[in-house]
Short mmCIF file of C-alpha atoms in Angstrom, two decimals:
data_model
loop_
_atom_site.label_atom_id
_atom_site.label_comp_id
_atom_site.label_asym_id
_atom_site.label_seq_id
_atom_site.Cartn_x
_atom_site.Cartn_y
_atom_site.Cartn_z
CA MET B 155 94.59 115.29 88.53
CA GLY B 156 92.50 117.99 87.23
CA PRO B 157 93.78 121.66 86.22
CA ASP B 158 92.85 122.80 89.91
CA VAL B 159 94.96 120.60 91.62
CA GLU B 160 97.70 121.10 89.34
CA THR B 161 97.51 125.21 89.67
CA THR B 162 96.41 125.44 93.61
CA ASP B 163 98.15 123.95 96.37
CA ARG B 164 95.75 121.63 98.23
CA ARG B 165 98.26 119.31 99.91
CA ARG B 166 97.18 120.02 103.20
CA LEU B 167 93.56 119.36 102.47
CA ILE B 168 94.49 116.17 100.48
CA ALA B 169 96.25 114.77 103.44
CA ARG B 170 93.71 115.83 105.95
CA LEU B 171 90.89 113.90 103.91
CA ALA B 172 93.24 111.01 103.83
CA GLY B 173 93.92 111.18 107.47
CA ASP B 174 90.40 111.18 108.38
CA TYR B 175 89.49 108.24 105.76
CA HIS B 176 92.51 106.06 107.37
CA VAL B 177 91.42 106.42 110.62
CA ASN B 178 87.83 105.67 109.81
CA THR B 179 89.42 102.51 107.97
CA ALA B 180 91.40 101.42 110.88
CA ARG B 181 87.94 101.53 113.21
CA ARG B 182 86.11 99.85 110.39
CA SER B 183 88.74 97.11 110.00
CA ALA B 184 88.96 96.44 113.87
CA ARG B 185 85.25 96.59 114.40
CA PHE B 186 84.36 93.93 111.34
CA ILE B 187 87.74 91.82 111.64
CA SER B 188 88.33 91.32 115.47
CA ARG B 189 87.87 94.43 117.44
CA ASP B 190 91.84 94.49 117.78
CA ILE B 191 93.53 96.93 115.70
CA VAL B 192 96.77 95.02 115.81
CA THR B 193 95.15 91.59 114.77
CA ALA B 194 93.06 93.56 111.90
CA LEU B 195 96.71 95.11 110.86
CA THR B 196 98.25 91.55 110.77
CA ILE B 197 95.29 90.17 108.66
CA LEU B 198 95.08 93.11 106.36
CA ALA B 199 99.30 92.81 105.83
CA ILE B 200 99.14 89.20 105.16
CA ASN B 201 96.34 89.58 102.50
CA ARG B 202 98.18 92.71 101.04
CA ALA B 203 101.05 90.35 100.55
CA ASN B 204 99.35 87.36 99.41
CA VAL B 205 97.58 89.56 96.24
CA ARG B 206 100.45 92.31 95.86
CA GLU B 207 101.34 90.91 92.45
CA LEU B 208 97.59 91.30 91.41
CA LEU B 209 97.51 95.05 93.09
CA ALA B 210 100.51 95.85 90.86
CA SER B 211 99.05 94.28 87.74
CA ARG B 212 95.28 95.50 88.34
CA GLU B 213 94.23 92.40 86.92
CA VAL B 214 90.33 91.89 86.73
CA ILE B 215 89.64 88.65 88.76
CA ALA B 216 86.15 87.68 86.98
CA ASP B 217 84.86 84.55 88.61
CA PRO B 218 87.80 82.16 89.89
CA HIS B 219 86.14 80.88 93.16
CA GLU B 220 82.89 79.33 94.02
CA GLY B 221 81.29 81.92 91.51
CA ILE B 222 82.50 84.90 93.56
CA ALA B 223 83.80 87.58 91.41
CA GLY B 224 87.36 89.10 92.76
CA VAL B 225 88.51 86.52 94.94
CA PRO B 226 92.01 84.78 93.92
CA THR B 227 92.27 81.30 94.45
CA ASP B 228 94.63 79.87 97.42
CA ASP B 229 97.22 78.93 94.72
CA ARG B 230 97.29 82.37 93.15
CA ARG B 231 98.09 83.59 96.60
CA ARG B 232 101.98 84.28 97.58
CA PRO B 233 102.32 83.24 101.07
CA VAL B 234 104.33 85.55 103.28
CA SER B 235 106.47 85.02 106.40
CA VAL B 236 105.87 86.37 110.03
CA TYR B 237 108.97 88.37 110.12
CA ALA B 238 108.04 90.17 106.60
CA VAL B 239 104.63 91.23 108.04
CA ALA B 240 106.47 92.56 111.21
CA LYS B 241 108.53 94.56 109.29
CA ASP B 242 106.03 95.75 106.96
CA LEU B 243 104.23 97.20 109.73
CA GLY B 244 107.02 98.05 111.80
CA LEU B 245 105.68 95.94 114.85
CA PRO B 246 107.86 93.76 116.90
CA TYR B 247 108.23 90.44 115.63
CA GLU B 248 106.80 88.63 118.60
CA THR B 249 103.67 90.63 118.55
CA VAL B 250 103.03 89.52 115.32
CA ARG B 251 104.02 86.01 115.84
CA ARG B 252 101.76 85.59 118.68
CA ARG B 253 98.70 87.23 116.61
CA ALA B 254 99.52 85.09 113.80
CA ARG B 255 99.22 82.16 115.94
CA GLN B 256 95.90 82.89 117.18
CA LEU B 257 94.99 83.36 113.51
CA VAL B 258 95.82 80.06 112.51
CA ALA B 259 94.16 78.26 115.45
CA ALA B 260 90.94 80.25 114.65
CA GLY B 261 91.13 79.15 110.97
CA VAL B 262 91.31 82.52 109.71
CA CYS B 263 94.86 82.24 108.37
CA ALA B 264 96.79 79.22 107.07
CA GLU B 265 100.34 77.91 107.25
CA VAL B 266 101.49 76.77 103.52
CA ASP B 267 104.82 76.16 101.85
CA GLY B 268 106.66 79.59 102.19
CA GLY B 269 104.38 81.21 104.99
CA LEU B 270 101.21 82.30 105.90
CA ILE B 271 97.94 83.18 103.52
CA ILE B 272 94.25 83.98 104.25
CA PRO B 273 92.39 81.28 102.28
CA ALA B 274 89.82 82.25 100.07
CA LYS B 275 87.09 80.36 101.92
CA VAL B 276 87.65 83.16 104.63
CA LEU B 277 87.27 86.16 102.00
CA THR B 278 84.11 84.28 100.77
CA ASP B 279 82.26 83.90 104.32
CA PRO B 280 79.11 85.91 104.19
CA ALA B 281 80.77 87.55 107.61
CA HIS B 282 83.05 89.28 105.18
CA ASP B 283 80.33 91.17 103.16
CA GLY B 284 80.00 93.78 105.85
CA ILE B 285 83.32 95.18 105.23
CA ILE B 286 83.08 95.01 101.69
CA ALA B 287 79.76 97.07 101.61
CA GLU B 288 80.91 99.49 104.19
CA THR B 289 84.27 100.04 102.34
CA TRP B 290 82.71 100.82 99.19
CA ALA B 291 80.34 103.38 100.81
CA ALA B 292 83.09 104.96 102.75
CA THR B 293 85.50 105.10 99.65
CA THR B 294 82.77 106.10 96.93
CA GLY B 295 81.85 108.96 99.69
CA PHE B 296 85.78 109.74 100.17
CA VAL B 297 86.06 110.06 96.23
CA GLN B 298 82.98 112.18 95.98
CA GLU B 299 83.95 114.73 98.82
CA ALA B 300 87.64 114.95 97.21
CA GLY B 301 85.95 115.87 94.10
CA ARG B 302 83.73 118.52 95.43
CA LEU B 303 86.79 120.02 96.87
CA GLY B 304 88.63 120.13 93.88
CA VAL B 305 90.84 116.93 94.05
CA ALA B 306 89.82 114.15 91.63
CA ALA B 307 91.36 112.03 89.06
CA GLY B 308 90.38 111.73 85.39
CA PRO B 309 87.02 110.52 84.44
CA PRO B 310 86.25 107.06 85.70
CA GLY B 311 86.94 104.10 83.37
CA ALA B 312 84.28 100.91 83.09
CA ALA B 313 83.69 98.99 86.28
CA GLY B 314 84.62 95.27 86.04
CA PRO B 315 82.61 92.52 87.43
CA ASP B 316 84.97 92.56 90.75
CA VAL B 317 84.97 96.11 91.17
CA LEU B 318 83.91 95.85 95.03
CA ARG B 319 86.76 93.43 95.95
CA GLN B 320 89.06 95.61 93.72
CA THR B 321 88.14 98.79 95.58
CA LEU B 322 88.82 96.74 99.12
CA ARG B 323 92.37 95.55 97.70
CA LEU B 324 93.11 99.05 96.92
CA THR B 325 91.73 100.62 100.26
CA THR B 326 93.67 98.01 102.03
CA ASP B 327 96.75 98.64 100.08
CA PHE B 328 96.67 102.69 100.29
CA PHE B 329 95.65 102.45 104.23
CA LEU B 330 98.84 100.24 104.95
CA GLU B 331 101.33 101.69 102.56
CA SER B 332 100.77 105.34 103.71
CA THR B 333 100.14 104.56 107.52
CA CYS B 334 103.63 102.50 107.17
CA HIS B 335 105.34 105.28 105.26
CA SER B 336 104.17 107.91 107.91
CA ALA B 337 105.25 105.50 110.94
CA ARG B 338 108.88 105.37 109.22
CA ILE B 339 109.41 109.12 108.54
CA LEU B 340 108.06 110.33 111.92
CA ASP B 341 110.08 107.07 113.72
CA LEU B 342 106.84 105.83 115.28
CA ASP B 343 104.87 102.31 115.42
CA VAL B 344 101.94 102.02 113.34
CA LEU B 345 99.39 102.24 116.37
CA THR B 346 100.98 105.58 117.30
CA VAL B 347 100.79 106.82 114.12
CA LEU B 348 96.59 105.93 114.08
CA ALA B 349 96.56 107.69 117.49
CA LEU B 350 98.27 110.65 116.32
CA ARG B 351 95.87 110.77 113.28
CA ALA B 352 92.82 110.16 115.48
CA VAL B 353 93.91 113.16 117.73
CA ASN B 354 94.12 115.57 114.41
CA LYS B 355 91.00 114.00 113.18
CA ALA B 356 89.26 115.19 116.25
CA ASN B 357 90.92 118.55 116.59
CA ILE B 358 89.91 119.55 113.08
CA ALA B 359 86.94 117.57 111.98
CA HIS B 360 84.77 120.64 111.77
CA ILE B 361 87.10 121.97 109.24
CA THR B 362 87.66 118.84 107.12
CA HIS B 363 84.17 118.46 106.06
CA ASP B 364 83.22 122.11 106.02
CA PRO B 365 83.83 123.06 102.10
CA GLU B 366 84.46 126.80 102.79
CA LEU B 367 86.89 126.26 105.93
CA ALA B 368 88.52 123.03 103.80
CA GLN B 369 89.25 125.38 101.21
CA ALA B 370 90.69 128.24 103.44
CA HIS B 371 93.17 125.66 105.06
CA ALA B 372 94.10 123.69 101.86
CA GLY B 373 98.07 124.49 101.15
CA LEU B 374 100.94 123.58 103.07
CA GLU B 375 101.29 127.19 104.37
CA GLU B 376 97.65 127.35 105.63
CA ALA B 377 97.63 124.81 108.85
CA VAL B 378 94.65 125.29 111.43
CA PRO B 379 95.46 127.78 113.86
CA ASP B 380 95.79 126.23 117.58
CA ALA B 381 92.71 128.55 118.63
CA GLU B 382 90.75 126.87 116.21
CA ARG B 383 91.47 123.11 116.83
CA ARG B 384 89.02 121.40 119.34
CA PRO B 385 90.82 119.13 121.92
CA VAL B 386 89.97 115.46 122.51
CA SER B 387 90.22 113.24 125.55
CA VAL B 388 92.49 109.88 125.48
CA TYR B 389 89.17 108.10 126.39
CA ALA B 390 87.37 109.48 123.30
CA ILE B 391 90.39 108.40 121.14
CA GLY B 392 90.57 104.97 122.64
CA LYS B 393 86.86 104.34 122.18
CA PHE B 394 87.23 105.54 118.31
CA LEU B 395 89.96 103.41 117.56
CA LEU B 396 88.25 100.53 119.84
CA LEU B 397 91.78 100.19 121.72
CA PRO B 398 91.73 99.48 125.72
CA TYR B 399 92.41 102.62 127.54
CA GLU B 400 96.06 101.56 128.65
CA THR B 401 96.95 100.72 125.11
CA THR B 402 95.63 104.22 124.17
CA ARG B 403 97.26 106.06 126.88
CA ARG B 404 100.66 104.55 126.39
CA ALA B 405 100.78 105.83 122.67
CA VAL B 406 99.45 109.19 123.77
CA LYS B 407 102.16 109.37 126.21
CA ARG B 408 104.86 108.52 123.23
CA LEU B 409 103.26 111.36 121.28
CA GLU B 410 103.33 113.53 124.20
CA ASP B 411 107.24 112.61 124.59
CA ARG B 412 107.88 113.36 121.19
CA GLY B 413 106.03 116.71 121.53
CA LEU B 414 103.55 115.68 118.61
CA VAL B 415 100.78 116.32 120.66
CA GLU B 416 99.85 118.76 124.02
CA ARG B 417 97.75 118.08 126.92
CA GLY B 418 95.64 120.81 128.06
CA PRO B 419 92.89 121.17 130.51
CA ASP B 420 90.28 120.25 127.79
CA GLY B 421 92.19 117.41 126.46
CA LEU B 422 94.75 116.68 123.67
CA THR B 423 95.68 118.82 120.63
CA THR B 424 98.51 118.42 118.02
CA PRO B 425 100.00 122.18 118.28
CA THR B 426 100.35 124.21 114.73
CA GLU B 427 103.95 124.28 115.45
CA VAL B 428 104.40 120.36 114.87
CA LEU B 429 102.60 120.61 111.55
CA ALA B 430 105.62 122.99 110.46
CA ARG B 431 108.30 120.26 111.38
CA PRO B 432 110.39 119.22 108.34
CA GLU B 433 109.38 115.50 108.81
CA VAL B 434 105.65 116.02 109.35
CA ILE B 435 105.89 118.22 106.26
CA ARG B 436 107.41 115.28 104.48
CA ALA B 437 104.76 112.94 105.44
CA MET B 438 102.19 115.28 104.72
CA ILE B 439 103.59 115.87 101.19
CA ASP B 440 104.08 112.15 100.63
CA MET B 441 100.63 111.34 101.87
CA ALA B 442 99.00 113.79 99.45
CA ALA B 443 100.99 112.01 96.44
CA LEU B 444 99.89 108.54 97.64
CA THR B 445 96.07 109.91 97.77
CA GLU B 446 96.26 111.12 94.28
CA ALA B 447 97.71 107.85 93.15
CA PHE B 448 94.91 106.18 94.96
CA LEU B 449 92.19 108.16 93.58
CA ALA B 450 93.86 107.47 90.00
CA ASP B 451 93.99 103.72 90.83
CA LEU B 452 90.28 103.75 91.75
CA ALA B 453 89.34 106.00 88.59
CA ALA B 454 90.81 103.61 86.46
CA ILE B 455 88.72 100.47 87.74
CA GLY B 456 85.52 102.59 87.52
CA VAL B 457 85.36 104.29 91.19
CA GLY B 458 85.85 107.85 90.14
CA TYR B 459 84.23 111.52 90.95
CA ARG B 460 81.01 111.93 89.36
CA PRO B 461 79.81 115.67 89.67
CA ASP B 462 76.41 114.93 88.93
CA ALA B 463 75.91 112.17 91.77
CA GLY B 464 75.27 114.92 94.46
#
């Protein structure tokens, strides 16, 4: 990170930007993959497990599958069990098993020795191009906005031939790892964490993307006051996340029961006092650290903040 990040507390700002980015990632994944977030999460988790070793090595995958850069061949994918996917996501085994069976029947997923893989042919289908393009646009936009707010890794390195798919893999890993990590800390399932992030996103969207206001609420001691939070309805949360109303209502009810959101006459808000709870502060600090690591990984593959880019 640059000198400003080292001397100024921007952890709340970083976590706020990342939470906004995550909710948009969840919606984009559901919209492109299946219009069902649980199915989308299952696919993303299987694919992440398949290429986990490549993520660790940051190996450039130049030209291995039908002339398309960045697609590991099936023999390089490491199969994963339904149990491991369910454990990774913190979802019931039976929920993931049903989704996996549907995915195998649809040809999106394949059963091989050792478990499940997402075949390379699925990832090279032209239908996959949309999520690659939108993820690239959203991620480069995220990097630029973070940089303008003083959160940037070092100068970007040289981009390889598979930079688009490397970016997609890094984004998936960041999204799943930080969402599942927050779920463990807050003792929630991943869907409820996404609902909580969607509520908070709506409450403070006018601050997240306003440079002056964002800086005014950048540190851990500078939470956005309740009076400045804009309530949001259950219907709006479900519509944004592409979740059925009843599924959204149940997730919100779990949040209300835990005191993580409050329902007022105008809708739902995350109260400021919640943001001071030790477990929420822990989740926020860890989110900031994971985000800084994500920005550094992106810079290493050539996706870094470019001040002259506007």
